[in-house]
Amino acid sequence: MLSVKRIFSYSSLFIVASAVTASGGQDGSYEGLIEPSEVVNVGSQVRGILEEIMVERGDRVKKGQVIVTLNANIEKAAVNLARARVEFSRRKVLRNRDLYKKKLISIHDKDEMETELRITELQFREAEAKLELRTIHSPVDGVVVERFLGPGEYVGEEPIMKIARIDPLYVEVVVPVEKFGTIKKGMKAEVRPEPPLRGRYRARVIIVDRVMDAASGTFGVRLELANPSYYLPAGLKCRVVFPSG
């Protein structure tokens, strides 16, 4: 099972089209929807009991940050055992190196001890890797949207929490087919969030749909909106103004 199930914000723009109008306002603006650029369901590659969850709903997280640990008593014991075997095999090889030089042991015995050392080293690395799987890191910079499980609960294939990446944000807009050809990838547009959040923000067109929705006579456009301060939340409606001409 993958430790992270990524759900990219590739929501169908035809679904968005049914939720927002494609008719332009008097100022030439179009209604849009501000969404996370990525939503991630965070799970575990291994089954076990949740020992600690370091974040709550609404917390900001950084990519690579430890957010969950599973009970790892067995894995820690396995690491200690594997380490002891490596140390023993290493001492054994060192002790018998001089004996080989003096021809007191055969090349076969020497090879056997060195092979045993390599095997124990691999077993040690394997034990460390299994222990590392009991610690879960955030796969993205973002905010915790929802927690599904808590400490003491058993985790299997279900997600533990959901994290949304809101820098950058995506702005999904549907516009009438008459605008096709005038809106191009890379062009800038102005985004005006709905009250109570106000202001005007610059966004860049990153996707222009090449397939129209014949029923509504519209096509979809996605813009990327920088949000380094996390000031703008996702889920807002907005107005988008594209440059004229």
PDB file of C-alpha atoms in Angstrom:
ATOM      1  CA  MET A   1       0.000   0.000   0.000  1.00  0.00           C
ATOM      2  CA  LEU A   2       1.307   3.441  -0.849  1.00  0.00           C
ATOM      3  CA  SER A   3       1.961   5.643   2.177  1.00  0.00           C
ATOM      4  CA  VAL A   4       0.468   8.665   0.467  1.00  0.00           C
ATOM      5  CA  LYS A   5      -2.514   8.825  -1.792  1.00  0.00           C
ATOM      6  CA  ARG A   6      -2.349  12.054  -3.773  1.00  0.00           C
ATOM      7  CA  ILE A   7      -5.548  13.593  -5.006  1.00  0.00           C
ATOM      8  CA  PHE A   8      -4.608  16.381  -7.386  1.00  0.00           C
ATOM      9  CA  SER A   9      -7.104  19.171  -7.877  1.00  0.00           C
ATOM     10  CA  TYR A  10      -7.960  18.066 -11.407  1.00  0.00           C
ATOM     11  CA  SER A  11     -11.674  18.483 -10.739  1.00  0.00           C
ATOM     12  CA  SER A  12     -13.701  18.422 -13.891  1.00  0.00           C
ATOM     13  CA  LEU A  13     -14.170  21.904 -15.196  1.00  0.00           C
ATOM     14  CA  PHE A  14     -17.505  20.822 -16.596  1.00  0.00           C
ATOM     15  CA  ILE A  15     -18.611  20.125 -13.034  1.00  0.00           C
ATOM     16  CA  VAL A  16     -17.319  23.548 -12.058  1.00  0.00           C
ATOM     17  CA  ALA A  17     -19.265  24.941 -14.996  1.00  0.00           C
ATOM     18  CA  SER A  18     -22.483  23.761 -13.419  1.00  0.00           C
ATOM     19  CA  ALA A  19     -21.567  25.447 -10.130  1.00  0.00           C
ATOM     20  CA  VAL A  20     -20.471  28.850 -11.430  1.00  0.00           C
ATOM     21  CA  THR A  21     -21.754  30.993 -14.203  1.00  0.00           C
ATOM     22  CA  ALA A  22     -19.776  31.682 -17.353  1.00  0.00           C
ATOM     23  CA  SER A  23     -21.535  34.958 -18.030  1.00  0.00           C
ATOM     24  CA  GLY A  24     -19.279  37.974 -17.724  1.00  0.00           C
ATOM     25  CA  GLY A  25     -19.992  40.760 -15.269  1.00  0.00           C
ATOM     26  CA  GLN A  26     -20.348  44.380 -16.248  1.00  0.00           C
ATOM     27  CA  ASP A  27     -16.641  44.814 -15.520  1.00  0.00           C
ATOM     28  CA  GLY A  28     -15.754  41.952 -17.865  1.00  0.00           C
ATOM     29  CA  SER A  29     -15.091  39.551 -15.006  1.00  0.00           C
ATOM     30  CA  TYR A  30     -16.021  35.873 -14.758  1.00  0.00           C
ATOM     31  CA  GLU A  31     -16.955  33.874 -11.695  1.00  0.00           C
ATOM     32  CA  GLY A  32     -14.352  31.412 -10.501  1.00  0.00           C
ATOM     33  CA  LEU A  33     -13.560  29.075  -7.650  1.00  0.00           C
ATOM     34  CA  ILE A  34     -10.342  29.139  -5.606  1.00  0.00           C
ATOM     35  CA  GLU A  35      -9.139  25.611  -4.796  1.00  0.00           C
ATOM     36  CA  PRO A  36      -6.088  23.908  -3.256  1.00  0.00           C
ATOM     37  CA  SER A  37      -3.430  23.054  -5.803  1.00  0.00           C
ATOM     38  CA  GLU A  38      -3.178  19.604  -4.244  1.00  0.00           C
ATOM     39  CA  VAL A  39      -5.034  17.539  -1.661  1.00  0.00           C
ATOM     40  CA  VAL A  40      -3.222  14.599  -0.092  1.00  0.00           C
ATOM     41  CA  ASN A  41      -4.689  11.730   1.895  1.00  0.00           C
ATOM     42  CA  VAL A  42      -1.859  10.678   4.203  1.00  0.00           C
ATOM     43  CA  GLY A  43      -1.766   7.022   5.163  1.00  0.00           C
ATOM     44  CA  SER A  44       0.747   4.428   6.295  1.00  0.00           C
ATOM     45  CA  GLN A  45       2.704   1.828   4.348  1.00  0.00           C
ATOM     46  CA  VAL A  46       2.469  -0.490   7.339  1.00  0.00           C
ATOM     47  CA  ARG A  47      -0.319  -1.464   9.690  1.00  0.00           C
ATOM     48  CA  GLY A  48      -0.123  -0.720  13.377  1.00  0.00           C
ATOM     49  CA  ILE A  49      -1.267   1.289  16.378  1.00  0.00           C
ATOM     50  CA  LEU A  50      -1.003   5.064  16.208  1.00  0.00           C
ATOM     51  CA  GLU A  51       1.266   6.266  18.991  1.00  0.00           C
ATOM     52  CA  GLU A  52       1.321  10.021  18.432  1.00  0.00           C
ATOM     53  CA  ILE A  53      -0.181  12.550  16.021  1.00  0.00           C
ATOM     54  CA  MET A  54       1.719  15.828  16.156  1.00  0.00           C
ATOM     55  CA  VAL A  55      -0.718  18.046  14.261  1.00  0.00           C
ATOM     56  CA  GLU A  56      -4.331  19.129  14.521  1.00  0.00           C
ATOM     57  CA  ARG A  57      -6.858  20.324  11.982  1.00  0.00           C
ATOM     58  CA  GLY A  58      -5.885  23.777  10.744  1.00  0.00           C
ATOM     59  CA  ASP A  59      -2.171  23.389  11.532  1.00  0.00           C
ATOM     60  CA  ARG A  60       0.397  24.358   8.922  1.00  0.00           C
ATOM     61  CA  VAL A  61       2.908  21.659   8.035  1.00  0.00           C
ATOM     62  CA  LYS A  62       6.155  21.640   6.095  1.00  0.00           C
ATOM     63  CA  LYS A  63       7.214  18.988   3.616  1.00  0.00           C
ATOM     64  CA  GLY A  64       9.246  16.338   5.447  1.00  0.00           C
ATOM     65  CA  GLN A  65       7.896  17.292   8.882  1.00  0.00           C
ATOM     66  CA  VAL A  66       7.147  14.366  11.201  1.00  0.00           C
ATOM     67  CA  ILE A  67       3.375  14.316  11.661  1.00  0.00           C
ATOM     68  CA  VAL A  68       2.591  10.771  12.875  1.00  0.00           C
ATOM     69  CA  THR A  69       4.377   7.943  14.669  1.00  0.00           C
ATOM     70  CA  LEU A  70       3.216   4.352  15.032  1.00  0.00           C
ATOM     71  CA  ASN A  71       4.097   2.065  17.906  1.00  0.00           C
ATOM     72  CA  ALA A  72       7.543   0.685  17.062  1.00  0.00           C
ATOM     73  CA  ASN A  73       8.612  -1.405  20.065  1.00  0.00           C
ATOM     74  CA  ILE A  74       9.115  -4.561  17.988  1.00  0.00           C
ATOM     75  CA  GLU A  75      10.960  -2.701  15.227  1.00  0.00           C
ATOM     76  CA  LYS A  76      13.273  -0.979  17.725  1.00  0.00           C
ATOM     77  CA  ALA A  77      14.123  -4.337  19.291  1.00  0.00           C
ATOM     78  CA  ALA A  78      14.834  -5.758  15.821  1.00  0.00           C
ATOM     79  CA  VAL A  79      17.212  -2.860  15.095  1.00  0.00           C
ATOM     80  CA  ASN A  80      19.071  -3.420  18.372  1.00  0.00           C
ATOM     81  CA  LEU A  81      19.372  -7.149  17.658  1.00  0.00           C
ATOM     82  CA  ALA A  82      20.613  -6.556  14.110  1.00  0.00           C
ATOM     83  CA  ARG A  83      23.138  -3.989  15.368  1.00  0.00           C
ATOM     84  CA  ALA A  84      24.489  -6.465  17.921  1.00  0.00           C
ATOM     85  CA  ARG A  85      24.922  -9.094  15.193  1.00  0.00           C
ATOM     86  CA  VAL A  86      26.830  -6.642  13.010  1.00  0.00           C
ATOM     87  CA  GLU A  87      29.146  -5.716  15.870  1.00  0.00           C
ATOM     88  CA  PHE A  88      29.764  -9.379  16.669  1.00  0.00           C
ATOM     89  CA  SER A  89      30.479 -10.271  13.021  1.00  0.00           C
ATOM     90  CA  ARG A  90      32.801  -7.270  12.689  1.00  0.00           C
ATOM     91  CA  ARG A  91      34.823  -8.302  15.749  1.00  0.00           C
ATOM     92  CA  LYS A  92      34.962 -11.861  14.429  1.00  0.00           C
ATOM     93  CA  VAL A  93      36.380 -10.717  11.077  1.00  0.00           C
ATOM     94  CA  LEU A  94      38.988  -8.490  12.757  1.00  0.00           C
ATOM     95  CA  ARG A  95      40.076 -11.239  15.143  1.00  0.00           C
ATOM     96  CA  ASN A  96      40.576 -13.740  12.357  1.00  0.00           C
ATOM     97  CA  ARG A  97      42.314 -11.410   9.905  1.00  0.00           C
ATOM     98  CA  ASP A  98      45.694 -11.982  11.552  1.00  0.00           C
ATOM     99  CA  LEU A  99      45.034 -15.707  11.729  1.00  0.00           C
ATOM    100  CA  TYR A 100      44.511 -15.771   7.976  1.00  0.00           C
ATOM    101  CA  LYS A 101      47.756 -13.868   7.382  1.00  0.00           C
ATOM    102  CA  LYS A 102      49.516 -16.497   9.456  1.00  0.00           C
ATOM    103  CA  LYS A 103      47.725 -19.181   7.427  1.00  0.00           C
ATOM    104  CA  LEU A 104      45.989 -20.504  10.536  1.00  0.00           C
ATOM    105  CA  ILE A 105      42.559 -20.381   8.865  1.00  0.00           C
ATOM    106  CA  SER A 106      41.590 -21.176   5.298  1.00  0.00           C
ATOM    107  CA  ILE A 107      40.461 -18.735   2.609  1.00  0.00           C
ATOM    108  CA  HIS A 108      37.089 -20.470   2.808  1.00  0.00           C
ATOM    109  CA  ASP A 109      36.745 -19.638   6.511  1.00  0.00           C
ATOM    110  CA  LYS A 110      37.795 -16.032   5.844  1.00  0.00           C
ATOM    111  CA  ASP A 111      35.258 -15.632   3.019  1.00  0.00           C
ATOM    112  CA  GLU A 112      32.543 -17.175   5.151  1.00  0.00           C
ATOM    113  CA  MET A 113      33.113 -14.706   7.987  1.00  0.00           C
ATOM    114  CA  GLU A 114      33.243 -11.701   5.638  1.00  0.00           C
ATOM    115  CA  THR A 115      30.062 -12.849   3.901  1.00  0.00           C
ATOM    116  CA  GLU A 116      28.384 -13.253   7.267  1.00  0.00           C
ATOM    117  CA  LEU A 117      29.356  -9.656   8.090  1.00  0.00           C
ATOM    118  CA  ARG A 118      27.873  -8.349   4.842  1.00  0.00           C
ATOM    119  CA  ILE A 119      24.652 -10.268   5.471  1.00  0.00           C
ATOM    120  CA  THR A 120      24.300  -8.901   9.008  1.00  0.00           C
ATOM    121  CA  GLU A 121      24.928  -5.365   7.717  1.00  0.00           C
ATOM    122  CA  LEU A 122      22.145  -5.799   5.154  1.00  0.00           C
ATOM    123  CA  GLN A 123      19.832  -7.173   7.838  1.00  0.00           C
ATOM    124  CA  PHE A 124      20.632  -4.152   9.989  1.00  0.00           C
ATOM    125  CA  ARG A 125      19.764  -1.740   7.173  1.00  0.00           C
ATOM    126  CA  GLU A 126      16.544  -3.662   6.541  1.00  0.00           C
ATOM    127  CA  ALA A 127      15.586  -3.414  10.217  1.00  0.00           C
ATOM    128  CA  GLU A 128      16.296   0.331  10.179  1.00  0.00           C
ATOM    129  CA  ALA A 129      14.128   0.757   7.076  1.00  0.00           C
ATOM    130  CA  LYS A 130      11.232  -1.070   8.747  1.00  0.00           C
ATOM    131  CA  LEU A 131      11.615   1.158  11.798  1.00  0.00           C
ATOM    132  CA  GLU A 132      11.594   4.273   9.614  1.00  0.00           C
ATOM    133  CA  LEU A 133       8.228   3.211   8.165  1.00  0.00           C
ATOM    134  CA  ARG A 134       6.726   3.703  11.627  1.00  0.00           C
ATOM    135  CA  THR A 135       7.360   7.451  11.278  1.00  0.00           C
ATOM    136  CA  ILE A 136       5.223   9.367   8.781  1.00  0.00           C
ATOM    137  CA  HIS A 137       6.309  12.674   7.255  1.00  0.00           C
ATOM    138  CA  SER A 138       4.219  15.301   5.526  1.00  0.00           C
ATOM    139  CA  PRO A 139       4.559  14.881   1.746  1.00  0.00           C
ATOM    140  CA  VAL A 140       3.828  18.563   1.029  1.00  0.00           C
ATOM    141  CA  ASP A 141       3.802  22.051   2.500  1.00  0.00           C
ATOM    142  CA  GLY A 142       0.215  22.785   3.429  1.00  0.00           C
ATOM    143  CA  VAL A 143      -2.493  22.805   6.070  1.00  0.00           C
ATOM    144  CA  VAL A 144      -4.215  19.911   7.812  1.00  0.00           C
ATOM    145  CA  VAL A 145      -7.787  19.804   6.536  1.00  0.00           C
ATOM    146  CA  GLU A 146      -9.077  16.825   8.496  1.00  0.00           C
ATOM    147  CA  ARG A 147      -7.938  14.105  10.887  1.00  0.00           C
ATOM    148  CA  PHE A 148      -9.583  10.709  10.544  1.00  0.00           C
ATOM    149  CA  LEU A 149      -7.815   8.761  13.320  1.00  0.00           C
ATOM    150  CA  GLY A 150      -6.322   9.447  16.736  1.00  0.00           C
ATOM    151  CA  PRO A 151      -3.636   8.002  19.049  1.00  0.00           C
ATOM    152  CA  GLY A 152      -4.319   4.440  20.119  1.00  0.00           C
ATOM    153  CA  GLU A 153      -6.364   3.616  17.043  1.00  0.00           C
ATOM    154  CA  TYR A 154      -5.394   0.945  14.543  1.00  0.00           C
ATOM    155  CA  VAL A 155      -4.313   2.127  11.109  1.00  0.00           C
ATOM    156  CA  GLY A 156      -4.687  -0.088   8.074  1.00  0.00           C
ATOM    157  CA  GLU A 157      -5.373   1.045   4.533  1.00  0.00           C
ATOM    158  CA  GLU A 158      -7.532   4.032   5.474  1.00  0.00           C
ATOM    159  CA  PRO A 159      -6.013   7.538   5.531  1.00  0.00           C
ATOM    160  CA  ILE A 160      -4.914   9.101   8.799  1.00  0.00           C
ATOM    161  CA  MET A 161      -5.387  12.717   7.765  1.00  0.00           C
ATOM    162  CA  LYS A 162      -5.921  15.014   4.809  1.00  0.00           C
ATOM    163  CA  ILE A 163      -3.500  17.824   3.921  1.00  0.00           C
ATOM    164  CA  ALA A 164      -4.194  20.583   1.400  1.00  0.00           C
ATOM    165  CA  ARG A 165      -1.492  22.499  -0.419  1.00  0.00           C
ATOM    166  CA  ILE A 166      -2.649  26.127  -0.675  1.00  0.00           C
ATOM    167  CA  ASP A 167       0.502  27.738  -2.011  1.00  0.00           C
ATOM    168  CA  PRO A 168      -0.003  28.040  -4.851  1.00  0.00           C
ATOM    169  CA  LEU A 169      -3.775  28.023  -5.134  1.00  0.00           C
ATOM    170  CA  TYR A 170      -5.630  27.097  -8.294  1.00  0.00           C
ATOM    171  CA  VAL A 171      -8.431  29.251  -9.657  1.00  0.00           C
ATOM    172  CA  GLU A 172     -10.915  27.373 -11.830  1.00  0.00           C
ATOM    173  CA  VAL A 173     -12.939  29.503 -14.254  1.00  0.00           C
ATOM    174  CA  VAL A 174     -15.413  28.692 -17.002  1.00  0.00           C
ATOM    175  CA  VAL A 175     -15.746  31.188 -19.825  1.00  0.00           C
ATOM    176  CA  PRO A 176     -17.884  31.331 -22.973  1.00  0.00           C
ATOM    177  CA  VAL A 177     -16.533  29.816 -26.169  1.00  0.00           C
ATOM    178  CA  GLU A 178     -16.352  33.305 -27.677  1.00  0.00           C
ATOM    179  CA  LYS A 179     -13.288  33.899 -25.491  1.00  0.00           C
ATOM    180  CA  PHE A 180     -11.430  30.903 -26.914  1.00  0.00           C
ATOM    181  CA  GLY A 181      -8.204  32.036 -28.521  1.00  0.00           C
ATOM    182  CA  THR A 182      -8.036  35.247 -26.510  1.00  0.00           C
ATOM    183  CA  ILE A 183      -7.067  33.457 -23.288  1.00  0.00           C
ATOM    184  CA  LYS A 184      -3.642  31.885 -23.597  1.00  0.00           C
ATOM    185  CA  LYS A 185      -1.411  29.838 -21.351  1.00  0.00           C
ATOM    186  CA  GLY A 186       1.056  32.050 -19.487  1.00  0.00           C
ATOM    187  CA  MET A 187      -1.019  35.230 -19.589  1.00  0.00           C
ATOM    188  CA  LYS A 188      -1.782  37.142 -16.384  1.00  0.00           C
ATOM    189  CA  ALA A 189      -5.237  37.819 -14.976  1.00  0.00           C
ATOM    190  CA  GLU A 190      -6.687  39.556 -11.945  1.00  0.00           C
ATOM    191  CA  VAL A 191      -8.421  37.571  -9.203  1.00  0.00           C
ATOM    192  CA  ARG A 192     -10.863  39.281  -6.841  1.00  0.00           C
ATOM    193  CA  PRO A 193     -11.977  37.075  -3.912  1.00  0.00           C
ATOM    194  CA  GLU A 194     -15.540  37.395  -2.639  1.00  0.00           C
ATOM    195  CA  PRO A 195     -16.247  39.252   0.643  1.00  0.00           C
ATOM    196  CA  PRO A 196     -15.230  39.312   3.401  1.00  0.00           C
ATOM    197  CA  LEU A 197     -11.823  38.835   1.797  1.00  0.00           C
ATOM    198  CA  ARG A 198     -11.114  41.631  -0.582  1.00  0.00           C
ATOM    199  CA  GLY A 199      -8.225  42.746  -2.702  1.00  0.00           C
ATOM    200  CA  ARG A 200      -6.924  42.095  -6.168  1.00  0.00           C
ATOM    201  CA  TYR A 201      -4.350  39.419  -6.891  1.00  0.00           C
ATOM    202  CA  ARG A 202      -2.328  38.514  -9.945  1.00  0.00           C
ATOM    203  CA  ALA A 203      -2.619  34.960 -11.236  1.00  0.00           C
ATOM    204  CA  ARG A 204      -1.153  33.141 -14.228  1.00  0.00           C
ATOM    205  CA  VAL A 205      -3.064  30.974 -16.691  1.00  0.00           C
ATOM    206  CA  ILE A 206      -1.613  27.448 -16.645  1.00  0.00           C
ATOM    207  CA  ILE A 207      -4.330  25.416 -18.403  1.00  0.00           C
ATOM    208  CA  VAL A 208      -6.730  26.289 -21.208  1.00  0.00           C
ATOM    209  CA  ASP A 209      -9.074  23.430 -22.043  1.00  0.00           C
ATOM    210  CA  ARG A 210      -9.061  22.254 -25.649  1.00  0.00           C
ATOM    211  CA  VAL A 211     -12.403  20.467 -25.267  1.00  0.00           C
ATOM    212  CA  MET A 212     -15.553  22.570 -25.046  1.00  0.00           C
ATOM    213  CA  ASP A 213     -18.737  21.805 -23.135  1.00  0.00           C
ATOM    214  CA  ALA A 214     -21.291  21.931 -25.929  1.00  0.00           C
ATOM    215  CA  ALA A 215     -24.266  21.987 -23.555  1.00  0.00           C
ATOM    216  CA  SER A 216     -23.208  25.192 -21.795  1.00  0.00           C
ATOM    217  CA  GLY A 217     -21.098  26.686 -24.581  1.00  0.00           C
ATOM    218  CA  THR A 218     -18.123  27.089 -22.268  1.00  0.00           C
ATOM    219  CA  PHE A 219     -14.568  25.895 -21.729  1.00  0.00           C
ATOM    220  CA  GLY A 220     -12.429  25.722 -18.628  1.00  0.00           C
ATOM    221  CA  VAL A 221      -9.394  27.743 -17.607  1.00  0.00           C
ATOM    222  CA  ARG A 222      -7.095  27.155 -14.652  1.00  0.00           C
ATOM    223  CA  LEU A 223      -4.939  29.868 -13.128  1.00  0.00           C
ATOM    224  CA  GLU A 224      -2.154  29.581 -10.581  1.00  0.00           C
ATOM    225  CA  LEU A 225      -2.282  32.065  -7.701  1.00  0.00           C
ATOM    226  CA  ALA A 226       0.706  32.503  -5.385  1.00  0.00           C
ATOM    227  CA  ASN A 227      -0.271  32.422  -1.702  1.00  0.00           C
ATOM    228  CA  PRO A 228       2.999  32.363   0.303  1.00  0.00           C
ATOM    229  CA  SER A 229       1.463  33.924   3.419  1.00  0.00           C
ATOM    230  CA  TYR A 230      -1.501  31.506   3.353  1.00  0.00           C
ATOM    231  CA  TYR A 231      -3.729  34.574   3.643  1.00  0.00           C
ATOM    232  CA  LEU A 232      -6.225  33.314   1.086  1.00  0.00           C
ATOM    233  CA  PRO A 233      -8.145  30.165   2.021  1.00  0.00           C
ATOM    234  CA  ALA A 234      -9.313  27.621  -0.523  1.00  0.00           C
ATOM    235  CA  GLY A 235     -12.987  27.158  -1.271  1.00  0.00           C
ATOM    236  CA  LEU A 236     -13.752  30.810  -2.015  1.00  0.00           C
ATOM    237  CA  LYS A 237     -15.673  32.097  -4.973  1.00  0.00           C
ATOM    238  CA  CYS A 238     -14.029  34.926  -6.844  1.00  0.00           C
ATOM    239  CA  ARG A 239     -14.215  37.092  -9.944  1.00  0.00           C
ATOM    240  CA  VAL A 240     -11.503  36.813 -12.585  1.00  0.00           C
ATOM    241  CA  VAL A 241     -10.677  39.574 -15.051  1.00  0.00           C
ATOM    242  CA  PHE A 242      -8.669  38.655 -18.143  1.00  0.00           C
ATOM    243  CA  PRO A 243      -6.803  41.336 -20.087  1.00  0.00           C
ATOM    244  CA  SER A 244      -8.834  42.797 -22.936  1.00  0.00           C
ATOM    245  CA  GLY A 245      -7.699  42.760 -26.515  1.00  0.00           C
TER     246      GLY A 245
END
